[in-house]
Amino acid sequence: MNDCAHAAIGVFDSGLGGLSVLKAIRAELPSEDLLYFADSGHAPYGDRDESFIVSRAMTVVDFMVKRGAKAVVIACNTATVVAARQLRDAYGIPIVAMEPAIKPAVELSRNKVVGVLATSRTLASESVSSLVARYGQGADIRLQACPGLVAQVEQGDLDGPVTRALLSQYLAPLQAAGMDTLVLGCTHYPFLMPLIQALAGPGVQVVEPSAAVAREIARRTQKLRHPLDGKRNGATFFYSTAEAADAQARMSALWGKPVAVHAVAAHDGT
Ligand code: DGL
């Protein structure tokens, strides 16, 4: 089956968070066909072991390549730190990945106290340690894991009491340290931006990298542009391993308008 008339850019996440990246890509590349795969049937990836995440990432990219993906964005920090290398080794197409925006945050920060919110697995990764070592010199970088937050966004709870309590708890030590800049190192968290900004206060600037990732995929696919680039609106195709009606309602809510979601069997994704 090939739902895309022309080669598309494939974007995937453990669930719905990557829709925040998809929005930025759609704004940057209005003519391109985009294919989004939410592996919500297996979210959060953070609770899974590494071999499971690698195997899911391979299966999902395989699925997208079979449907004509000419390039892939790993719109998930956790899948990036665990599986980006294997995906790049396995596929000869451009693969753009996420990384917490620690470098720009340190540059932006006036007092050089920077908070980073992400999943435990992302924060424990070699990639984050090396970003901190490379760009964090002379700065106080506070890494804060946020268990439970991905699940709140998956459930569509963007500002209820549980989400608010979790965020207050995770922001408290960063606020006590005096951070003036906060990095969102998980693609689910931009959907909590209004609440995060309200809780962190106006003195804290919140940084997330989706616009930079969108520019990067635009640059990497420049020679692969849709033939009618600039003369058409690209289509967006949505897939999910969650139960169909549920996926449709939740993706539509976060995307901001009704979308048709193709359900994919959770056990394989082919
Ligand atoms: N959106 C994913 C990320 O950026 C969430 C990871 C997870 O499912 O644990 O890390």
PDB file of C-alpha atoms and ligand atoms in Angstrom:
ATOM      1  CA  MET A   1       0.000   0.000   0.000  1.00  0.00           C
ATOM      2  CA  ASN A   2       1.277   3.455  -0.828  1.00  0.00           C
ATOM      3  CA  ASP A   3      -0.900   6.297   0.436  1.00  0.00           C
ATOM      4  CA  CYS A   4       1.481   8.992  -0.764  1.00  0.00           C
ATOM      5  CA  ALA A   5       1.448  10.160  -4.378  1.00  0.00           C
ATOM      6  CA  HIS A   6       5.010  11.454  -4.081  1.00  0.00           C
ATOM      7  CA  ALA A   7       7.919  10.746  -1.801  1.00  0.00           C
ATOM      8  CA  ALA A   8       7.160  12.081   1.647  1.00  0.00           C
ATOM      9  CA  ILE A   9       9.139  13.047   4.714  1.00  0.00           C
ATOM     10  CA  GLY A  10       8.501  10.536   7.495  1.00  0.00           C
ATOM     11  CA  VAL A  11       8.310  11.774  11.078  1.00  0.00           C
ATOM     12  CA  PHE A  12       7.930   9.494  14.090  1.00  0.00           C
ATOM     13  CA  ASP A  13       7.766   9.523  17.854  1.00  0.00           C
ATOM     14  CA  SER A  14       6.945   7.092  20.661  1.00  0.00           C
ATOM     15  CA  GLY A  15       3.549   8.785  20.575  1.00  0.00           C
ATOM     16  CA  LEU A  16       1.964  12.180  20.096  1.00  0.00           C
ATOM     17  CA  GLY A  17       4.850  14.432  21.170  1.00  0.00           C
ATOM     18  CA  GLY A  18       6.435  14.483  17.729  1.00  0.00           C
ATOM     19  CA  LEU A  19       3.363  16.362  16.487  1.00  0.00           C
ATOM     20  CA  SER A  20       5.049  19.448  17.983  1.00  0.00           C
ATOM     21  CA  VAL A  21       7.933  18.849  15.552  1.00  0.00           C
ATOM     22  CA  LEU A  22       5.556  18.006  12.703  1.00  0.00           C
ATOM     23  CA  LYS A  23       3.919  21.442  13.120  1.00  0.00           C
ATOM     24  CA  ALA A  24       7.269  23.145  12.687  1.00  0.00           C
ATOM     25  CA  ILE A  25       8.096  20.993   9.631  1.00  0.00           C
ATOM     26  CA  ARG A  26       4.711  21.747   8.052  1.00  0.00           C
ATOM     27  CA  ALA A  27       5.323  25.492   8.544  1.00  0.00           C
ATOM     28  CA  GLU A  28       8.826  25.233   7.036  1.00  0.00           C
ATOM     29  CA  LEU A  29       7.855  22.945   4.109  1.00  0.00           C
ATOM     30  CA  PRO A  30       4.241  23.689   3.073  1.00  0.00           C
ATOM     31  CA  SER A  31       4.439  21.769  -0.250  1.00  0.00           C
ATOM     32  CA  GLU A  32       5.922  18.519   1.029  1.00  0.00           C
ATOM     33  CA  ASP A  33       3.881  15.426   1.796  1.00  0.00           C
ATOM     34  CA  LEU A  34       4.450  14.395   5.408  1.00  0.00           C
ATOM     35  CA  LEU A  35       3.858  11.051   7.035  1.00  0.00           C
ATOM     36  CA  TYR A  36       3.540  10.940  10.833  1.00  0.00           C
ATOM     37  CA  PHE A  37       3.812   7.720  12.824  1.00  0.00           C
ATOM     38  CA  ALA A  38       2.787   7.776  16.495  1.00  0.00           C
ATOM     39  CA  ASP A  39       3.877   4.591  18.223  1.00  0.00           C
ATOM     40  CA  SER A  40       1.415   5.337  21.038  1.00  0.00           C
ATOM     41  CA  GLY A  41       0.662   1.628  21.460  1.00  0.00           C
ATOM     42  CA  HIS A  42       4.173   1.384  22.944  1.00  0.00           C
ATOM     43  CA  ALA A  43       4.555   4.777  24.661  1.00  0.00           C
ATOM     44  CA  PRO A  44       6.367   5.810  26.723  1.00  0.00           C
ATOM     45  CA  TYR A  45       9.598   4.478  25.210  1.00  0.00           C
ATOM     46  CA  GLY A  46      11.369   5.691  28.359  1.00  0.00           C
ATOM     47  CA  ASP A  47       9.980   2.710  30.283  1.00  0.00           C
ATOM     48  CA  ARG A  48      11.261   0.155  27.732  1.00  0.00           C
ATOM     49  CA  ASP A  49      14.647  -1.467  27.405  1.00  0.00           C
ATOM     50  CA  GLU A  50      17.038  -0.343  24.687  1.00  0.00           C
ATOM     51  CA  SER A  51      16.660  -3.376  22.405  1.00  0.00           C
ATOM     52  CA  PHE A  52      12.883  -2.877  22.367  1.00  0.00           C
ATOM     53  CA  ILE A  53      13.261   0.806  21.401  1.00  0.00           C
ATOM     54  CA  VAL A  54      15.756  -0.020  18.631  1.00  0.00           C
ATOM     55  CA  SER A  55      13.494  -2.741  17.286  1.00  0.00           C
ATOM     56  CA  ARG A  56      10.428  -0.427  17.307  1.00  0.00           C
ATOM     57  CA  ALA A  57      12.387   2.406  15.646  1.00  0.00           C
ATOM     58  CA  MET A  58      13.566   0.016  12.888  1.00  0.00           C
ATOM     59  CA  THR A  59      10.038  -1.320  12.355  1.00  0.00           C
ATOM     60  CA  VAL A  60       8.552   2.175  12.185  1.00  0.00           C
ATOM     61  CA  VAL A  61      11.186   3.494   9.760  1.00  0.00           C
ATOM     62  CA  ASP A  62      10.754   0.382   7.626  1.00  0.00           C
ATOM     63  CA  PHE A  63       7.014   1.060   7.532  1.00  0.00           C
ATOM     64  CA  MET A  64       7.581   4.654   6.428  1.00  0.00           C
ATOM     65  CA  VAL A  65      10.202   3.780   3.809  1.00  0.00           C
ATOM     66  CA  LYS A  66       7.797   1.206   2.313  1.00  0.00           C
ATOM     67  CA  ARG A  67       5.258   4.011   2.005  1.00  0.00           C
ATOM     68  CA  GLY A  68       7.690   6.181   0.112  1.00  0.00           C
ATOM     69  CA  ALA A  69       9.551   8.151   2.796  1.00  0.00           C
ATOM     70  CA  LYS A  70      12.579   9.817   1.181  1.00  0.00           C
ATOM     71  CA  ALA A  71      13.881  11.106   4.538  1.00  0.00           C
ATOM     72  CA  VAL A  72      13.046  10.610   8.211  1.00  0.00           C
ATOM     73  CA  VAL A  73      12.869  12.827  11.269  1.00  0.00           C
ATOM     74  CA  ILE A  74      13.220  11.036  14.612  1.00  0.00           C
ATOM     75  CA  ALA A  75      10.894  13.415  16.476  1.00  0.00           C
ATOM     76  CA  CYS A  76      11.748  11.791  19.803  1.00  0.00           C
ATOM     77  CA  ASN A  77      14.752  12.546  21.988  1.00  0.00           C
ATOM     78  CA  THR A  78      14.606   9.129  23.645  1.00  0.00           C
ATOM     79  CA  ALA A  79      14.562   7.202  20.334  1.00  0.00           C
ATOM     80  CA  THR A  80      17.365   9.458  19.121  1.00  0.00           C
ATOM     81  CA  VAL A  81      19.750   8.662  21.969  1.00  0.00           C
ATOM     82  CA  VAL A  82      18.981   4.941  21.790  1.00  0.00           C
ATOM     83  CA  ALA A  83      18.487   4.220  18.073  1.00  0.00           C
ATOM     84  CA  ALA A  84      19.727   7.052  15.791  1.00  0.00           C
ATOM     85  CA  ARG A  85      23.059   5.387  15.072  1.00  0.00           C
ATOM     86  CA  GLN A  86      21.489   2.044  14.118  1.00  0.00           C
ATOM     87  CA  LEU A  87      18.889   3.768  11.923  1.00  0.00           C
ATOM     88  CA  ARG A  88      21.580   5.752  10.112  1.00  0.00           C
ATOM     89  CA  ASP A  89      23.624   2.596   9.602  1.00  0.00           C
ATOM     90  CA  ALA A  90      20.619   0.718   8.237  1.00  0.00           C
ATOM     91  CA  TYR A  91      19.046   3.274   5.880  1.00  0.00           C
ATOM     92  CA  GLY A  92      20.662   5.244   3.081  1.00  0.00           C
ATOM     93  CA  ILE A  93      18.271   8.181   3.361  1.00  0.00           C
ATOM     94  CA  PRO A  94      18.676  11.446   5.308  1.00  0.00           C
ATOM     95  CA  ILE A  95      17.799  10.888   8.984  1.00  0.00           C
ATOM     96  CA  VAL A  96      17.467  13.991  11.156  1.00  0.00           C
ATOM     97  CA  ALA A  97      17.312  13.529  14.918  1.00  0.00           C
ATOM     98  CA  MET A  98      16.495  15.585  18.014  1.00  0.00           C
ATOM     99  CA  GLU A  99      18.906  16.850  20.616  1.00  0.00           C
ATOM    100  CA  PRO A 100      18.106  18.939  23.688  1.00  0.00           C
ATOM    101  CA  ALA A 101      18.810  22.602  22.875  1.00  0.00           C
ATOM    102  CA  ILE A 102      21.533  22.962  25.517  1.00  0.00           C
ATOM    103  CA  LYS A 103      23.926  24.962  23.320  1.00  0.00           C
ATOM    104  CA  PRO A 104      21.418  27.699  22.332  1.00  0.00           C
ATOM    105  CA  ALA A 105      20.083  27.799  25.912  1.00  0.00           C
ATOM    106  CA  VAL A 106      23.529  28.483  27.375  1.00  0.00           C
ATOM    107  CA  GLU A 107      24.050  31.212  24.770  1.00  0.00           C
ATOM    108  CA  LEU A 108      20.692  32.793  25.597  1.00  0.00           C
ATOM    109  CA  SER A 109      20.997  32.556  29.376  1.00  0.00           C
ATOM    110  CA  ARG A 110      22.061  35.744  31.147  1.00  0.00           C
ATOM    111  CA  ASN A 111      22.916  34.182  34.520  1.00  0.00           C
ATOM    112  CA  LYS A 112      24.123  30.850  33.022  1.00  0.00           C
ATOM    113  CA  VAL A 113      21.770  28.746  35.131  1.00  0.00           C
ATOM    114  CA  VAL A 114      19.969  26.449  32.698  1.00  0.00           C
ATOM    115  CA  GLY A 115      17.370  23.785  33.466  1.00  0.00           C
ATOM    116  CA  VAL A 116      16.755  20.773  31.199  1.00  0.00           C
ATOM    117  CA  LEU A 117      13.534  18.746  31.357  1.00  0.00           C
ATOM    118  CA  ALA A 118      13.618  15.354  29.604  1.00  0.00           C
ATOM    119  CA  THR A 119      13.008  11.655  30.126  1.00  0.00           C
ATOM    120  CA  SER A 120      15.359   9.746  32.448  1.00  0.00           C
ATOM    121  CA  ARG A 121      16.714   7.759  29.515  1.00  0.00           C
ATOM    122  CA  THR A 122      17.563  10.881  27.512  1.00  0.00           C
ATOM    123  CA  LEU A 123      19.271  12.535  30.477  1.00  0.00           C
ATOM    124  CA  ALA A 124      21.310   9.404  31.263  1.00  0.00           C
ATOM    125  CA  SER A 125      22.612   9.229  27.689  1.00  0.00           C
ATOM    126  CA  GLU A 126      26.111   9.723  26.423  1.00  0.00           C
ATOM    127  CA  SER A 127      24.774  12.385  23.980  1.00  0.00           C
ATOM    128  CA  VAL A 128      23.487  14.592  26.796  1.00  0.00           C
ATOM    129  CA  SER A 129      26.696  14.180  28.841  1.00  0.00           C
ATOM    130  CA  SER A 130      28.713  15.234  25.829  1.00  0.00           C
ATOM    131  CA  LEU A 131      26.457  18.255  25.112  1.00  0.00           C
ATOM    132  CA  VAL A 132      26.865  19.355  28.737  1.00  0.00           C
ATOM    133  CA  ALA A 133      30.646  18.827  28.584  1.00  0.00           C
ATOM    134  CA  ARG A 134      30.938  20.687  25.273  1.00  0.00           C
ATOM    135  CA  TYR A 135      28.601  23.651  25.794  1.00  0.00           C
ATOM    136  CA  GLY A 136      28.062  23.808  29.537  1.00  0.00           C
ATOM    137  CA  GLN A 137      31.411  25.143  30.586  1.00  0.00           C
ATOM    138  CA  GLY A 138      31.049  28.117  32.880  1.00  0.00           C
ATOM    139  CA  ALA A 139      27.333  27.337  33.200  1.00  0.00           C
ATOM    140  CA  ASP A 140      25.278  25.562  35.826  1.00  0.00           C
ATOM    141  CA  ILE A 141      23.232  22.986  33.883  1.00  0.00           C
ATOM    142  CA  ARG A 142      20.527  21.294  35.958  1.00  0.00           C
ATOM    143  CA  LEU A 143      19.137  18.070  34.463  1.00  0.00           C
ATOM    144  CA  GLN A 144      15.647  17.164  35.652  1.00  0.00           C
ATOM    145  CA  ALA A 145      13.959  13.886  34.709  1.00  0.00           C
ATOM    146  CA  CYS A 146      10.163  14.036  34.441  1.00  0.00           C
ATOM    147  CA  PRO A 147       8.605  10.575  34.962  1.00  0.00           C
ATOM    148  CA  GLY A 148       4.904  10.527  34.176  1.00  0.00           C
ATOM    149  CA  LEU A 149       4.797  13.652  32.022  1.00  0.00           C
ATOM    150  CA  VAL A 150       4.790  11.870  28.635  1.00  0.00           C
ATOM    151  CA  ALA A 151       1.804   9.796  29.784  1.00  0.00           C
ATOM    152  CA  GLN A 152      -0.095  12.965  30.770  1.00  0.00           C
ATOM    153  CA  VAL A 153       0.334  14.396  27.260  1.00  0.00           C
ATOM    154  CA  GLU A 154      -0.587  11.034  25.672  1.00  0.00           C
ATOM    155  CA  GLN A 155      -3.829  11.180  27.695  1.00  0.00           C
ATOM    156  CA  GLY A 156      -4.503  14.746  26.553  1.00  0.00           C
ATOM    157  CA  ASP A 157      -4.167  16.165  30.066  1.00  0.00           C
ATOM    158  CA  LEU A 158      -2.303  19.389  29.305  1.00  0.00           C
ATOM    159  CA  ASP A 159      -3.264  21.442  32.367  1.00  0.00           C
ATOM    160  CA  GLY A 160      -5.147  19.271  34.860  1.00  0.00           C
ATOM    161  CA  PRO A 161      -4.201  18.921  38.537  1.00  0.00           C
ATOM    162  CA  VAL A 162      -1.967  15.848  38.056  1.00  0.00           C
ATOM    163  CA  THR A 163       0.029  17.448  35.219  1.00  0.00           C
ATOM    164  CA  ARG A 164       0.279  20.680  37.194  1.00  0.00           C
ATOM    165  CA  ALA A 165       1.507  18.857  40.318  1.00  0.00           C
ATOM    166  CA  LEU A 166       4.119  16.880  38.371  1.00  0.00           C
ATOM    167  CA  LEU A 167       5.423  19.989  36.640  1.00  0.00           C
ATOM    168  CA  SER A 168       5.505  22.015  39.861  1.00  0.00           C
ATOM    169  CA  GLN A 169       7.520  19.237  41.478  1.00  0.00           C
ATOM    170  CA  TYR A 170       9.993  19.039  38.560  1.00  0.00           C
ATOM    171  CA  LEU A 171      10.408  22.802  38.208  1.00  0.00           C
ATOM    172  CA  ALA A 172      10.897  23.480  41.934  1.00  0.00           C
ATOM    173  CA  PRO A 173      14.612  22.497  42.192  1.00  0.00           C
ATOM    174  CA  LEU A 174      15.418  24.368  38.979  1.00  0.00           C
ATOM    175  CA  GLN A 175      13.675  27.478  40.262  1.00  0.00           C
ATOM    176  CA  ALA A 176      15.471  27.155  43.600  1.00  0.00           C
ATOM    177  CA  ALA A 177      18.767  27.081  41.671  1.00  0.00           C
ATOM    178  CA  GLY A 178      17.752  30.356  39.971  1.00  0.00           C
ATOM    179  CA  MET A 179      17.473  29.154  36.347  1.00  0.00           C
ATOM    180  CA  ASP A 180      16.642  31.838  33.805  1.00  0.00           C
ATOM    181  CA  THR A 181      16.481  29.470  30.794  1.00  0.00           C
ATOM    182  CA  LEU A 182      14.701  26.135  30.471  1.00  0.00           C
ATOM    183  CA  VAL A 183      15.242  23.507  27.765  1.00  0.00           C
ATOM    184  CA  LEU A 184      12.391  21.178  26.790  1.00  0.00           C
ATOM    185  CA  GLY A 185      14.298  17.997  25.930  1.00  0.00           C
ATOM    186  CA  CYS A 186      11.308  15.831  25.097  1.00  0.00           C
ATOM    187  CA  THR A 187       8.989  16.468  22.149  1.00  0.00           C
ATOM    188  CA  HIS A 188       5.873  15.895  24.264  1.00  0.00           C
ATOM    189  CA  TYR A 189       6.633  18.869  26.507  1.00  0.00           C
ATOM    190  CA  PRO A 190       6.002  21.743  24.030  1.00  0.00           C
ATOM    191  CA  PHE A 191       2.306  20.830  24.338  1.00  0.00           C
ATOM    192  CA  LEU A 192       2.624  21.862  27.995  1.00  0.00           C
ATOM    193  CA  MET A 193       4.246  25.177  27.072  1.00  0.00           C
ATOM    194  CA  PRO A 194       1.477  27.484  28.435  1.00  0.00           C
ATOM    195  CA  LEU A 195       1.477  25.665  31.785  1.00  0.00           C
ATOM    196  CA  ILE A 196       5.287  25.464  31.955  1.00  0.00           C
ATOM    197  CA  GLN A 197       5.611  29.167  31.186  1.00  0.00           C
ATOM    198  CA  ALA A 198       2.933  30.045  33.744  1.00  0.00           C
ATOM    199  CA  LEU A 199       4.568  27.940  36.472  1.00  0.00           C
ATOM    200  CA  ALA A 200       8.142  28.970  35.643  1.00  0.00           C
ATOM    201  CA  GLY A 201       7.232  32.662  35.512  1.00  0.00           C
ATOM    202  CA  PRO A 202       7.938  35.419  32.992  1.00  0.00           C
ATOM    203  CA  GLY A 203      11.620  35.659  33.947  1.00  0.00           C
ATOM    204  CA  VAL A 204      12.342  32.212  32.520  1.00  0.00           C
ATOM    205  CA  GLN A 205      12.777  31.752  28.770  1.00  0.00           C
ATOM    206  CA  VAL A 206      11.725  28.350  27.495  1.00  0.00           C
ATOM    207  CA  VAL A 207      13.670  26.859  24.587  1.00  0.00           C
ATOM    208  CA  GLU A 208      12.763  23.909  22.354  1.00  0.00           C
ATOM    209  CA  PRO A 209      14.384  22.864  19.087  1.00  0.00           C
ATOM    210  CA  SER A 210      11.502  21.996  16.709  1.00  0.00           C
ATOM    211  CA  ALA A 211      12.035  25.028  14.427  1.00  0.00           C
ATOM    212  CA  ALA A 212      15.756  24.222  14.156  1.00  0.00           C
ATOM    213  CA  VAL A 213      14.954  20.579  13.327  1.00  0.00           C
ATOM    214  CA  ALA A 214      12.493  21.750  10.654  1.00  0.00           C
ATOM    215  CA  ARG A 215      15.190  23.944   9.073  1.00  0.00           C
ATOM    216  CA  GLU A 216      17.613  21.024   9.192  1.00  0.00           C
ATOM    217  CA  ILE A 217      15.265  18.587   7.403  1.00  0.00           C
ATOM    218  CA  ALA A 218      14.534  21.318   4.833  1.00  0.00           C
ATOM    219  CA  ARG A 219      18.267  21.707   4.227  1.00  0.00           C
ATOM    220  CA  ARG A 220      18.896  17.949   4.038  1.00  0.00           C
ATOM    221  CA  THR A 221      16.058  17.397   1.534  1.00  0.00           C
ATOM    222  CA  GLN A 222      16.694  20.461  -0.620  1.00  0.00           C
ATOM    223  CA  LYS A 223      17.687  18.356  -3.626  1.00  0.00           C
ATOM    224  CA  LEU A 224      14.690  16.036  -3.103  1.00  0.00           C
ATOM    225  CA  ARG A 225      11.971  18.704  -3.232  1.00  0.00           C
ATOM    226  CA  HIS A 226       8.477  17.859  -4.369  1.00  0.00           C
ATOM    227  CA  PRO A 227       8.224  18.634  -8.119  1.00  0.00           C
ATOM    228  CA  LEU A 228       5.434  21.163  -7.454  1.00  0.00           C
ATOM    229  CA  ASP A 229       7.280  22.850  -4.582  1.00  0.00           C
ATOM    230  CA  GLY A 230       5.735  26.265  -3.936  1.00  0.00           C
ATOM    231  CA  LYS A 231       2.669  25.494  -6.101  1.00  0.00           C
ATOM    232  CA  ARG A 232       0.730  23.085  -3.870  1.00  0.00           C
ATOM    233  CA  ASN A 233      -0.178  22.339  -0.280  1.00  0.00           C
ATOM    234  CA  GLY A 234       1.403  19.094   0.861  1.00  0.00           C
ATOM    235  CA  ALA A 235      -0.740  16.320   2.330  1.00  0.00           C
ATOM    236  CA  THR A 236      -0.199  14.975   5.839  1.00  0.00           C
ATOM    237  CA  PHE A 237      -0.810  11.277   6.566  1.00  0.00           C
ATOM    238  CA  PHE A 238      -1.233  10.075  10.153  1.00  0.00           C
ATOM    239  CA  TYR A 239      -0.597   6.554  11.490  1.00  0.00           C
ATOM    240  CA  SER A 240      -0.845   5.236  15.032  1.00  0.00           C
ATOM    241  CA  THR A 241      -0.434   1.971  16.911  1.00  0.00           C
ATOM    242  CA  ALA A 242      -3.009   3.118  19.488  1.00  0.00           C
ATOM    243  CA  GLU A 243      -6.650   2.115  19.307  1.00  0.00           C
ATOM    244  CA  ALA A 244      -8.100   3.916  16.239  1.00  0.00           C
ATOM    245  CA  ALA A 245     -10.894   6.084  17.718  1.00  0.00           C
ATOM    246  CA  ASP A 246      -8.693   7.130  20.603  1.00  0.00           C
ATOM    247  CA  ALA A 247      -5.781   7.998  18.335  1.00  0.00           C
ATOM    248  CA  GLN A 248      -8.026  10.023  16.045  1.00  0.00           C
ATOM    249  CA  ALA A 249      -9.453  12.113  18.907  1.00  0.00           C
ATOM    250  CA  ARG A 250      -6.112  12.761  20.593  1.00  0.00           C
ATOM    251  CA  MET A 251      -4.146  13.492  17.453  1.00  0.00           C
ATOM    252  CA  SER A 252      -6.856  15.839  16.179  1.00  0.00           C
ATOM    253  CA  ALA A 253      -6.832  17.713  19.498  1.00  0.00           C
ATOM    254  CA  LEU A 254      -3.063  18.230  19.472  1.00  0.00           C
ATOM    255  CA  TRP A 255      -2.822  18.897  15.722  1.00  0.00           C
ATOM    256  CA  GLY A 256      -5.520  21.578  16.105  1.00  0.00           C
ATOM    257  CA  LYS A 257      -7.972  20.251  13.497  1.00  0.00           C
ATOM    258  CA  PRO A 258      -9.647  16.932  12.693  1.00  0.00           C
ATOM    259  CA  VAL A 259      -7.333  14.390  11.095  1.00  0.00           C
ATOM    260  CA  ALA A 260      -7.930  10.901   9.708  1.00  0.00           C
ATOM    261  CA  VAL A 261      -5.681   8.385  11.447  1.00  0.00           C
ATOM    262  CA  HIS A 262      -4.736   5.038   9.887  1.00  0.00           C
ATOM    263  CA  ALA A 263      -4.541   2.404  12.622  1.00  0.00           C
ATOM    264  CA  VAL A 264      -1.493   0.150  12.486  1.00  0.00           C
ATOM    265  CA  ALA A 265      -1.280  -3.214  14.282  1.00  0.00           C
ATOM    266  CA  ALA A 266       0.674  -2.664  17.492  1.00  0.00           C
ATOM    267  CA  HIS A 267       2.531  -5.969  17.284  1.00  0.00           C
ATOM    268  CA  ASP A 268       4.482  -5.225  14.108  1.00  0.00           C
ATOM    269  CA  GLY A 269       3.635  -1.961  12.349  1.00  0.00           C
ATOM    270  CA  THR A 270       3.901  -3.374   8.833  1.00  0.00           C
TER     271      THR A 270
HETATM  272  N1  DGL B   1       8.638  12.364  22.857  1.00  0.00           N
HETATM  273  C1  DGL B   1       9.600  11.462  23.422  1.00  0.00           C
HETATM  274  C2  DGL B   1      10.918  12.189  23.632  1.00  0.00           C
HETATM  275  O1  DGL B   1      11.141  13.192  22.976  1.00  0.00           O
HETATM  276  C3  DGL B   1       9.035  10.766  24.617  1.00  0.00           C
HETATM  277  C4  DGL B   1       9.839   9.594  25.051  1.00  0.00           C
HETATM  278  C5  DGL B   1       9.109   8.480  25.717  1.00  0.00           C
HETATM  279  O2  DGL B   1       8.134   7.970  25.134  1.00  0.00           O
HETATM  280  O3  DGL B   1       9.532   8.092  26.812  1.00  0.00           O
HETATM  281  O4  DGL B   1      11.774  11.789  24.397  1.00  0.00           O
END
